[in-house]
């Protein structure tokens, strides 16, 4: 009996990675250091002092990794370009060896019939630009657009899906407000400026693409639906603040031309008045939105929480990942519907989704990861449900292809479909990878057969 396929033939089945998390060799062949290179080499900044110096050694093993993509049957691969490999000082002089690496990577991906989705900025700002103020410098929008334009000119004939920024919320919240990610600032006056300049940079890059690009460009945001802990006015208001800060802060300016009003209350005197003209730049028409989804937040009013006064309420009955993130597949359907309703109609992609779990030791070359497998199955069912409800969702990218450098958590958290032995660099697909391959091959029918977890 033929099982009905549940996804269309042109659905993109992918996995995602980012440059600093997998490449290693951060200064090879004339590359300029990034803020993540400097941050991870600063004592006390990452767990166990881990750095991206070697990571998955993808810079030298990319062919092997592209072969893995093909073996899993993926038809799409999302990766990022390291700005400092291409422009060691962040602007001006180009480094042909760095650019050449991405040309070879794109060609290898295409040779396998896999569609590349290229992210221009996944957090590794050139350190030389940070010394000029980084995202606090209003010129950062022009620096970014120039860098983007050089990539469009070099790879634009082969790359049809471009992403300007990955998760600007994390860049600002971790890098400028709480100081736990590079460049490590903890300054409520800096955060809104960095956010605004990131959005101006996004808009400038989209303008540059429209001048010469012929395909599609979008923005990737990490979203987390917010649900009140109780139906009290205090919790409902706290939920609105959390939603404004996390979910609307970046999408409202891009699609609606202004910031959510809650932000000026949250930041108080640190919230600046932004020129109206900036929103004309920020509000460029986009071809798609990428949604990174990991968890939800149940919100309680809590004056001790800074700056939102909105705390997360742990749900003790639910499964949590290694990072203590609640597993809540239904939130993916909810957030996709919300995005489509508020900002659509527009094609959407799930550009990241995955979980860090402790993986049991390898037995006879097998790595069984039932929790990740179940996570994948349940979130793919949530994707199907969103499609059934009419969301124009065109692809799904698992985070991540490989176990990799999880920023301030170093190598302590494994998100990969493929296990990496960091001592030998041996790659071993986990059971979740094999399951994903079955789902892809059956265009979703395997989701129905699976009763394993
Ligand atoms: O590893 C990160 C990635 O770089 C951005 N999105 C979330 C992932 C898991 O934390």
Short mmCIF file of C-alpha atoms and ligand atoms in Angstrom, two decimals:
data_model
loop_
_atom_site.label_atom_id
_atom_site.label_comp_id
_atom_site.label_asym_id
_atom_site.label_seq_id
_atom_site.Cartn_x
_atom_site.Cartn_y
_atom_site.Cartn_z
CA UNK A 1 0.00 0.00 0.00
CA UNK A 2 1.32 3.44 -0.84
CA UNK A 3 1.46 5.75 2.17
CA UNK A 4 0.24 9.27 1.38
CA UNK A 5 3.00 11.83 1.23
CA UNK A 6 2.39 14.72 3.55
CA UNK A 7 4.82 17.34 2.22
CA UNK A 8 5.01 18.71 -1.34
CA UNK A 9 7.82 17.61 -3.66
CA UNK A 10 9.43 21.06 -3.57
CA UNK A 11 9.55 21.28 0.24
CA UNK A 12 13.05 22.17 1.47
CA UNK A 13 14.49 19.64 3.87
CA UNK A 14 17.61 21.02 5.40
CA UNK A 15 20.02 21.27 8.26
CA UNK A 16 21.64 24.45 9.54
CA UNK A 17 25.06 25.43 10.88
CA UNK A 18 27.05 28.61 11.39
CA UNK A 19 30.62 29.52 10.55
CA UNK A 20 32.17 30.10 13.97
CA UNK A 21 30.41 27.07 15.44
CA UNK A 22 31.81 24.52 13.00
CA UNK A 23 34.61 25.84 10.81
CA UNK A 24 37.64 26.04 13.08
CA UNK A 25 40.85 27.56 11.63
CA UNK A 26 39.52 31.05 12.45
CA UNK A 27 42.68 32.88 11.38
CA UNK A 28 43.69 30.63 8.49
CA UNK A 29 44.66 31.94 5.06
CA UNK A 30 44.60 35.60 6.03
CA UNK A 31 41.24 35.72 7.85
CA UNK A 32 40.67 38.54 10.35
CA UNK A 33 39.69 37.74 13.95
CA UNK A 34 36.06 38.00 14.96
CA UNK A 35 34.51 39.17 18.22
CA UNK A 36 33.83 35.50 18.99
CA UNK A 37 37.49 34.62 18.58
CA UNK A 38 38.43 37.36 21.03
CA UNK A 39 35.57 36.65 23.44
CA UNK A 40 36.20 32.90 23.63
CA UNK A 41 39.91 33.56 24.23
CA UNK A 42 39.07 35.81 27.18
CA UNK A 43 39.32 33.81 30.42
CA UNK A 44 35.99 33.06 32.08
CA UNK A 45 33.79 33.83 29.08
CA UNK A 46 33.01 30.28 27.89
CA UNK A 47 32.51 27.01 29.70
CA UNK A 48 35.86 25.29 30.29
CA UNK A 49 37.52 28.02 28.25
CA UNK A 50 36.32 26.37 25.02
CA UNK A 51 36.99 28.23 21.78
CA UNK A 52 36.15 27.80 18.10
CA UNK A 53 39.81 27.28 17.19
CA UNK A 54 39.16 23.74 15.94
CA UNK A 55 35.39 23.19 16.37
CA UNK A 56 34.36 20.58 13.76
CA UNK A 57 37.32 21.41 11.52
CA UNK A 58 34.77 22.01 8.80
CA UNK A 59 37.03 24.55 7.08
CA UNK A 60 39.24 21.62 6.09
CA UNK A 61 36.63 18.81 6.08
CA UNK A 62 33.77 20.55 4.32
CA UNK A 63 33.68 17.99 1.51
CA UNK A 64 33.05 15.19 4.00
CA UNK A 65 30.28 17.24 5.61
CA UNK A 66 28.64 18.04 2.30
CA UNK A 67 28.72 14.31 1.53
CA UNK A 68 26.88 13.72 4.80
CA UNK A 69 24.15 16.14 3.72
CA UNK A 70 23.77 14.14 0.53
CA UNK A 71 23.73 10.80 2.36
CA UNK A 72 20.90 12.02 4.58
CA UNK A 73 18.90 12.99 1.50
CA UNK A 74 18.73 16.69 2.37
CA UNK A 75 17.91 19.05 -0.48
CA UNK A 76 18.90 22.25 1.36
CA UNK A 77 21.73 23.44 3.57
CA UNK A 78 21.79 26.64 5.60
CA UNK A 79 25.22 27.94 6.61
CA UNK A 80 26.77 31.30 7.35
CA UNK A 81 29.72 33.21 5.95
CA UNK A 82 32.39 34.48 8.29
CA UNK A 83 32.62 38.20 7.49
CA UNK A 84 36.26 38.37 8.62
CA UNK A 85 37.37 35.56 6.32
CA UNK A 86 36.14 37.58 3.37
CA UNK A 87 37.11 41.05 4.65
CA UNK A 88 39.79 40.69 7.35
CA UNK A 89 39.31 44.28 8.54
CA UNK A 90 35.55 44.08 8.02
CA UNK A 91 35.70 46.59 5.14
CA UNK A 92 38.03 47.57 2.35
CA UNK A 93 40.51 44.89 1.34
CA UNK A 94 39.08 41.54 0.26
CA UNK A 95 40.78 38.25 1.16
CA UNK A 96 40.53 36.05 -1.96
CA UNK A 97 41.41 32.88 -0.03
CA UNK A 98 38.50 33.41 2.38
CA UNK A 99 36.04 34.17 -0.38
CA UNK A 100 37.38 31.17 -2.31
CA UNK A 101 36.46 28.87 0.57
CA UNK A 102 32.80 29.87 0.30
CA UNK A 103 32.86 29.53 -3.47
CA UNK A 104 34.15 25.98 -3.14
CA UNK A 105 31.60 25.20 -0.42
CA UNK A 106 28.69 26.49 -2.50
CA UNK A 107 29.89 24.55 -5.53
CA UNK A 108 30.24 21.34 -3.51
CA UNK A 109 26.72 21.79 -2.11
CA UNK A 110 25.27 22.45 -5.57
CA UNK A 111 27.11 19.47 -7.09
CA UNK A 112 25.06 17.28 -4.76
CA UNK A 113 21.83 18.88 -5.92
CA UNK A 114 21.46 20.68 -2.58
CA UNK A 115 20.15 24.24 -2.41
CA UNK A 116 22.32 26.57 -0.31
CA UNK A 117 20.71 29.14 2.00
CA UNK A 118 23.44 31.60 2.98
CA UNK A 119 23.32 33.68 6.16
CA UNK A 120 25.43 36.81 5.98
CA UNK A 121 25.68 37.44 9.72
CA UNK A 122 25.60 34.75 12.37
CA UNK A 123 27.21 36.71 15.23
CA UNK A 124 30.91 36.78 14.25
CA UNK A 125 31.50 40.50 13.66
CA UNK A 126 35.07 41.28 12.56
CA UNK A 127 37.00 42.39 15.66
CA UNK A 128 38.41 45.34 13.70
CA UNK A 129 34.88 46.71 13.33
CA UNK A 130 34.11 46.15 17.00
CA UNK A 131 37.08 48.39 17.78
CA UNK A 132 35.24 51.11 15.84
CA UNK A 133 32.14 50.58 17.98
CA UNK A 134 30.69 47.55 16.21
CA UNK A 135 26.90 47.63 16.00
CA UNK A 136 26.86 50.83 18.07
CA UNK A 137 28.49 52.71 15.24
CA UNK A 138 25.84 54.10 12.83
CA UNK A 139 28.23 53.35 9.94
CA UNK A 140 27.76 49.63 10.63
CA UNK A 141 24.79 49.59 8.24
CA UNK A 142 27.05 50.69 5.37
CA UNK A 143 29.84 48.29 6.36
CA UNK A 144 27.37 45.42 6.32
CA UNK A 145 25.80 46.42 3.00
CA UNK A 146 29.25 46.64 1.35
CA UNK A 147 30.20 43.21 2.65
CA UNK A 148 26.83 41.79 1.55
CA UNK A 149 27.18 43.32 -1.90
CA UNK A 150 30.54 41.62 -2.44
CA UNK A 151 29.00 38.27 -1.62
CA UNK A 152 25.98 38.91 -3.83
CA UNK A 153 28.35 39.70 -6.70
CA UNK A 154 30.48 36.60 -6.15
CA UNK A 155 27.89 34.00 -5.22
CA UNK A 156 24.65 35.53 -6.46
CA UNK A 157 24.65 33.44 -9.63
CA UNK A 158 24.61 30.25 -7.55
CA UNK A 159 22.86 31.13 -4.27
CA UNK A 160 19.12 31.69 -4.51
CA UNK A 161 18.25 32.06 -0.83
CA UNK A 162 19.94 34.74 1.28
CA UNK A 163 19.49 35.65 4.93
CA UNK A 164 20.71 39.01 6.20
CA UNK A 165 20.89 38.47 9.99
CA UNK A 166 20.49 35.45 12.20
CA UNK A 167 18.61 36.15 15.43
CA UNK A 168 19.30 39.86 16.01
CA UNK A 169 17.50 39.45 19.36
CA UNK A 170 20.27 37.16 20.63
CA UNK A 171 23.00 39.42 19.26
CA UNK A 172 21.62 42.29 21.33
CA UNK A 173 20.24 40.55 24.42
CA UNK A 174 23.35 38.40 24.92
CA UNK A 175 25.97 40.73 23.46
CA UNK A 176 24.87 44.21 24.59
CA UNK A 177 22.30 43.87 27.39
CA UNK A 178 23.40 40.92 29.53
CA UNK A 179 26.99 40.58 28.35
CA UNK A 180 27.00 36.77 28.20
CA UNK A 181 27.81 36.62 24.48
CA UNK A 182 30.32 38.54 22.36
CA UNK A 183 31.14 41.39 22.52
CA UNK A 184 30.17 41.08 26.21
CA UNK A 185 28.60 44.47 26.95
CA UNK A 186 26.02 44.89 29.70
CA UNK A 187 24.50 48.25 29.00
CA UNK A 188 20.79 49.09 28.64
CA UNK A 189 21.71 52.27 26.73
CA UNK A 190 23.72 50.27 24.20
CA UNK A 191 21.11 47.57 23.55
CA UNK A 192 18.45 49.65 21.72
CA UNK A 193 21.14 51.32 19.59
CA UNK A 194 22.69 48.00 18.60
CA UNK A 195 19.23 46.63 17.76
CA UNK A 196 18.40 49.65 15.64
CA UNK A 197 21.70 49.58 13.75
CA UNK A 198 21.29 45.85 13.09
CA UNK A 199 17.91 46.60 11.56
CA UNK A 200 19.36 49.46 9.50
CA UNK A 201 22.09 47.07 8.35
CA UNK A 202 19.46 44.52 7.39
CA UNK A 203 17.56 47.13 5.38
CA UNK A 204 20.72 48.36 3.64
CA UNK A 205 21.71 44.83 2.65
CA UNK A 206 18.24 44.16 1.25
CA UNK A 207 18.47 47.38 -0.78
CA UNK A 208 21.86 46.25 -2.11
CA UNK A 209 20.36 42.90 -3.06
CA UNK A 210 17.44 44.48 -4.89
CA UNK A 211 19.90 46.50 -6.96
CA UNK A 212 21.42 43.37 -8.46
CA UNK A 213 20.04 40.16 -6.96
CA UNK A 214 17.48 38.10 -8.80
CA UNK A 215 16.35 35.62 -6.19
CA UNK A 216 15.20 35.74 -2.57
CA UNK A 217 16.32 37.44 0.59
CA UNK A 218 14.86 37.33 4.09
CA UNK A 219 15.48 37.78 7.79
CA UNK A 220 15.83 35.04 10.41
CA UNK A 221 14.43 35.66 13.89
CA UNK A 222 14.24 33.45 16.94
CA UNK A 223 10.68 33.48 18.24
CA UNK A 224 9.16 32.10 21.39
CA UNK A 225 5.41 32.24 22.03
CA UNK A 226 4.53 33.72 25.40
CA UNK A 227 1.67 32.43 27.52
CA UNK A 228 0.58 34.02 30.83
CA UNK A 229 1.05 31.91 33.96
CA UNK A 230 -2.29 33.21 35.25
CA UNK A 231 -5.07 35.32 33.77
CA UNK A 232 -4.28 38.24 36.08
CA UNK A 233 -3.68 41.78 34.82
CA UNK A 234 -0.10 41.63 36.12
CA UNK A 235 0.77 38.38 34.33
CA UNK A 236 -1.02 39.44 31.16
CA UNK A 237 0.93 42.71 31.06
CA UNK A 238 4.18 40.88 31.76
CA UNK A 239 3.35 38.54 28.87
CA UNK A 240 2.82 41.50 26.56
CA UNK A 241 6.18 42.98 27.57
CA UNK A 242 7.97 39.68 27.00
CA UNK A 243 6.25 39.27 23.64
CA UNK A 244 7.13 42.83 22.58
CA UNK A 245 10.76 42.44 23.59
CA UNK A 246 11.32 38.99 22.15
CA UNK A 247 8.91 38.53 19.24
CA UNK A 248 7.86 41.97 17.97
CA UNK A 249 10.99 44.07 18.55
CA UNK A 250 12.56 43.09 15.22
CA UNK A 251 9.59 42.12 13.05
CA UNK A 252 7.37 45.14 13.77
CA UNK A 253 9.90 47.68 12.43
CA UNK A 254 10.60 45.52 9.37
CA UNK A 255 6.95 44.91 8.47
CA UNK A 256 4.95 47.59 10.25
CA UNK A 257 7.45 50.45 10.32
CA UNK A 258 7.77 51.06 14.08
CA UNK A 259 8.73 49.55 17.42
CA UNK A 260 6.18 48.03 19.80
CA UNK A 261 5.16 50.69 22.38
CA UNK A 262 6.10 48.43 25.32
CA UNK A 263 9.82 48.84 24.53
CA UNK A 264 10.04 52.44 25.69
CA UNK A 265 8.48 51.38 29.03
CA UNK A 266 10.92 48.49 29.36
CA UNK A 267 14.02 50.56 28.61
CA UNK A 268 12.83 53.81 30.19
CA UNK A 269 15.35 56.64 29.80
CA UNK A 270 17.63 54.31 27.82
CA UNK A 271 15.13 54.18 24.94
CA UNK A 272 16.14 56.78 22.32
CA UNK A 273 13.97 58.62 19.81
CA UNK A 274 14.77 57.16 16.39
CA UNK A 275 14.48 59.25 13.21
CA UNK A 276 11.38 58.43 11.14
CA UNK A 277 13.50 58.14 8.00
CA UNK A 278 15.29 55.13 9.47
CA UNK A 279 12.10 53.12 9.26
CA UNK A 280 11.92 53.70 5.50
CA UNK A 281 15.29 51.98 5.27
CA UNK A 282 14.38 49.19 7.70
CA UNK A 283 11.02 48.46 6.09
CA UNK A 284 12.24 46.82 2.87
CA UNK A 285 9.92 44.25 1.27
CA UNK A 286 11.20 40.74 2.00
CA UNK A 287 10.81 37.45 0.17
CA UNK A 288 10.51 35.28 3.27
CA UNK A 289 10.84 35.13 7.04
CA UNK A 290 12.93 32.44 8.71
CA UNK A 291 11.71 31.36 12.13
CA UNK A 292 14.05 29.70 14.61
CA UNK A 293 12.00 27.88 17.21
CA UNK A 294 13.19 26.05 20.29
CA UNK A 295 10.76 26.58 23.17
CA UNK A 296 7.97 28.65 24.69
CA UNK A 297 7.77 30.84 27.77
CA UNK A 298 5.11 30.76 30.45
CA UNK A 299 5.32 34.25 31.94
CA UNK A 300 4.81 35.56 35.45
CA UNK A 301 5.10 39.17 36.59
CA UNK A 302 8.30 39.42 38.61
CA UNK A 303 9.75 42.82 39.59
CA UNK A 304 13.12 41.14 40.31
CA UNK A 305 13.57 40.24 36.65
CA UNK A 306 15.56 42.93 34.81
CA UNK A 307 14.64 44.75 32.64
CA UNK A 308 11.30 43.11 31.78
CA UNK A 309 9.83 42.26 35.17
CA UNK A 310 8.62 39.12 33.43
CA UNK A 311 10.02 35.78 34.59
CA UNK A 312 9.88 32.31 33.09
CA UNK A 313 7.82 29.78 35.04
CA UNK A 314 9.32 26.30 34.81
CA UNK A 315 6.83 23.61 33.84
CA UNK A 316 7.88 20.64 35.99
CA UNK A 317 5.77 18.06 34.16
CA UNK A 318 7.33 18.80 30.79
CA UNK A 319 10.54 17.42 29.26
CA UNK A 320 13.43 19.89 29.28
CA UNK A 321 16.56 19.81 27.12
CA UNK A 322 20.16 19.96 28.32
CA UNK A 323 19.87 23.75 28.34
CA UNK A 324 16.70 23.55 30.44
CA UNK A 325 14.55 24.59 27.49
CA UNK A 326 11.02 23.22 27.76
CA UNK A 327 10.03 20.92 24.90
CA UNK A 328 6.76 22.30 23.58
CA UNK A 329 6.06 21.35 19.94
CA UNK A 330 2.65 23.00 19.87
CA UNK A 331 4.37 26.36 20.33
CA UNK A 332 5.86 25.96 16.86
CA UNK A 333 2.42 25.73 15.26
CA UNK A 334 1.25 28.68 17.36
CA UNK A 335 4.16 30.93 16.49
CA UNK A 336 4.04 30.12 12.76
CA UNK A 337 0.34 30.95 12.68
CA UNK A 338 1.01 34.16 14.59
CA UNK A 339 3.76 35.26 12.18
CA UNK A 340 1.65 34.48 9.14
CA UNK A 341 -1.33 36.34 10.60
CA UNK A 342 0.54 39.45 11.78
CA UNK A 343 3.16 39.88 9.05
CA UNK A 344 1.97 37.77 6.13
CA UNK A 345 1.03 36.64 3.66
CA UNK A 346 4.65 35.68 3.09
CA UNK A 347 6.56 32.41 2.60
CA UNK A 348 8.00 31.11 5.86
CA UNK A 349 10.77 28.67 6.65
CA UNK A 350 11.64 27.03 9.93
CA UNK A 351 15.31 27.94 9.69
CA UNK A 352 16.34 26.27 12.98
CA UNK A 353 14.77 23.76 15.31
CA UNK A 354 16.48 21.19 17.45
CA UNK A 355 17.54 20.14 20.92
CA UNK A 356 20.63 19.57 23.01
CA UNK A 357 20.36 16.28 24.87
CA UNK A 358 22.87 14.07 26.55
CA UNK A 359 23.72 11.38 23.99
CA UNK A 360 24.40 7.93 25.42
CA UNK A 361 27.82 6.45 24.59
CA UNK A 362 28.27 4.86 21.20
CA UNK A 363 27.70 1.10 21.01
CA UNK A 364 28.97 -0.66 17.88
CA UNK A 365 28.96 2.50 15.86
CA UNK A 366 25.36 3.36 16.78
CA UNK A 367 24.24 6.40 18.70
CA UNK A 368 20.70 6.12 19.88
CA UNK A 369 19.21 9.51 20.74
CA UNK A 370 15.54 8.80 21.43
CA UNK A 371 14.81 12.18 22.96
CA UNK A 372 16.12 14.09 19.93
CA UNK A 373 14.35 11.72 17.59
CA UNK A 374 11.09 12.28 19.40
CA UNK A 375 11.70 16.05 19.47
CA UNK A 376 12.20 15.99 15.71
CA UNK A 377 9.11 13.90 15.08
CA UNK A 378 6.85 16.04 17.25
CA UNK A 379 8.10 19.31 15.81
CA UNK A 380 7.71 18.06 12.25
CA UNK A 381 4.13 17.13 13.14
CA UNK A 382 3.72 20.68 14.46
CA UNK A 383 4.99 21.95 11.10
CA UNK A 384 2.44 19.80 9.32
CA UNK A 385 -0.29 21.18 11.54
CA UNK A 386 0.75 24.75 10.67
CA UNK A 387 0.63 23.90 6.98
CA UNK A 388 -2.78 22.29 7.46
CA UNK A 389 -3.94 25.53 9.03
CA UNK A 390 -2.87 27.41 5.92
CA UNK A 391 0.60 28.71 6.82
CA UNK A 392 2.74 29.02 3.69
CA UNK A 393 5.66 27.11 5.16
CA UNK A 394 8.16 26.07 2.51
CA UNK A 395 10.98 24.30 4.35
CA UNK A 396 12.43 23.03 7.59
CA UNK A 397 16.07 23.16 8.71
CA UNK A 398 17.13 21.05 11.67
CA UNK A 399 19.61 22.59 14.08
CA UNK A 400 22.17 21.29 13.68
CA UNK A 401 23.87 19.09 11.13
CA UNK A 402 26.78 18.48 13.51
CA UNK A 403 27.44 18.69 17.23
CA UNK A 404 29.30 21.99 17.50
CA UNK A 405 30.51 24.97 19.55
CA UNK A 406 27.46 26.15 21.48
CA UNK A 407 28.77 29.67 22.18
CA UNK A 408 29.22 30.38 25.92
CA UNK A 409 28.39 26.71 26.65
CA UNK A 410 31.36 25.59 24.59
CA UNK A 411 31.22 21.93 23.58
CA UNK A 412 29.10 20.88 26.57
CA UNK A 413 25.84 20.85 24.58
CA UNK A 414 25.27 18.59 21.59
CA UNK A 415 22.58 19.63 19.11
CA UNK A 416 23.78 17.55 16.15
CA UNK A 417 21.97 15.02 14.03
CA UNK A 418 25.51 13.80 13.50
CA UNK A 419 27.77 13.09 16.45
CA UNK A 420 31.26 14.59 16.36
CA UNK A 421 34.07 12.99 18.32
CA UNK A 422 36.12 16.11 18.99
CA UNK A 423 39.29 14.10 19.65
CA UNK A 424 39.29 12.38 16.26
CA UNK A 425 36.80 14.51 14.29
CA UNK A 426 34.98 11.31 13.42
CA UNK A 427 31.37 11.93 12.35
CA UNK A 428 28.65 9.38 13.20
CA UNK A 429 25.02 9.95 12.20
CA UNK A 430 22.74 9.46 15.21
CA UNK A 431 19.43 7.56 15.13
CA UNK A 432 17.67 10.93 14.79
CA UNK A 433 19.58 11.54 11.53
CA UNK A 434 18.45 8.21 10.14
CA UNK A 435 14.88 8.97 11.18
CA UNK A 436 15.07 12.39 9.51
CA UNK A 437 16.33 10.71 6.33
CA UNK A 438 13.30 8.37 6.38
CA UNK A 439 10.92 11.27 6.86
CA UNK A 440 12.51 13.11 3.95
CA UNK A 441 12.52 10.10 1.70
CA UNK A 442 8.84 9.37 2.42
CA UNK A 443 7.93 13.10 2.22
CA UNK A 444 6.58 12.90 5.74
CA UNK A 445 4.79 9.55 5.65
CA UNK A 446 7.35 8.11 8.10
CA UNK A 447 5.99 10.52 10.72
CA UNK A 448 2.83 8.44 10.71
CA UNK A 449 4.58 5.08 10.99
CA UNK A 450 6.75 6.16 13.89
CA UNK A 451 5.47 4.98 17.25
CA UNK A 452 8.89 4.50 18.78
CA UNK A 453 8.88 7.21 21.39
O1 LIG B 1 23.54 27.30 18.42
C1 LIG B 1 22.53 28.27 18.33
C2 LIG B 1 22.57 28.97 16.99
O2 LIG B 1 23.82 29.55 16.76
C3 LIG B 1 21.52 30.05 16.94
N1 LIG B 1 20.23 29.55 17.32
C4 LIG B 1 20.14 28.75 18.51
C5 LIG B 1 21.17 27.65 18.50
C6 LIG B 1 21.07 26.81 19.78
O3 LIG B 1 21.30 27.60 20.89
#
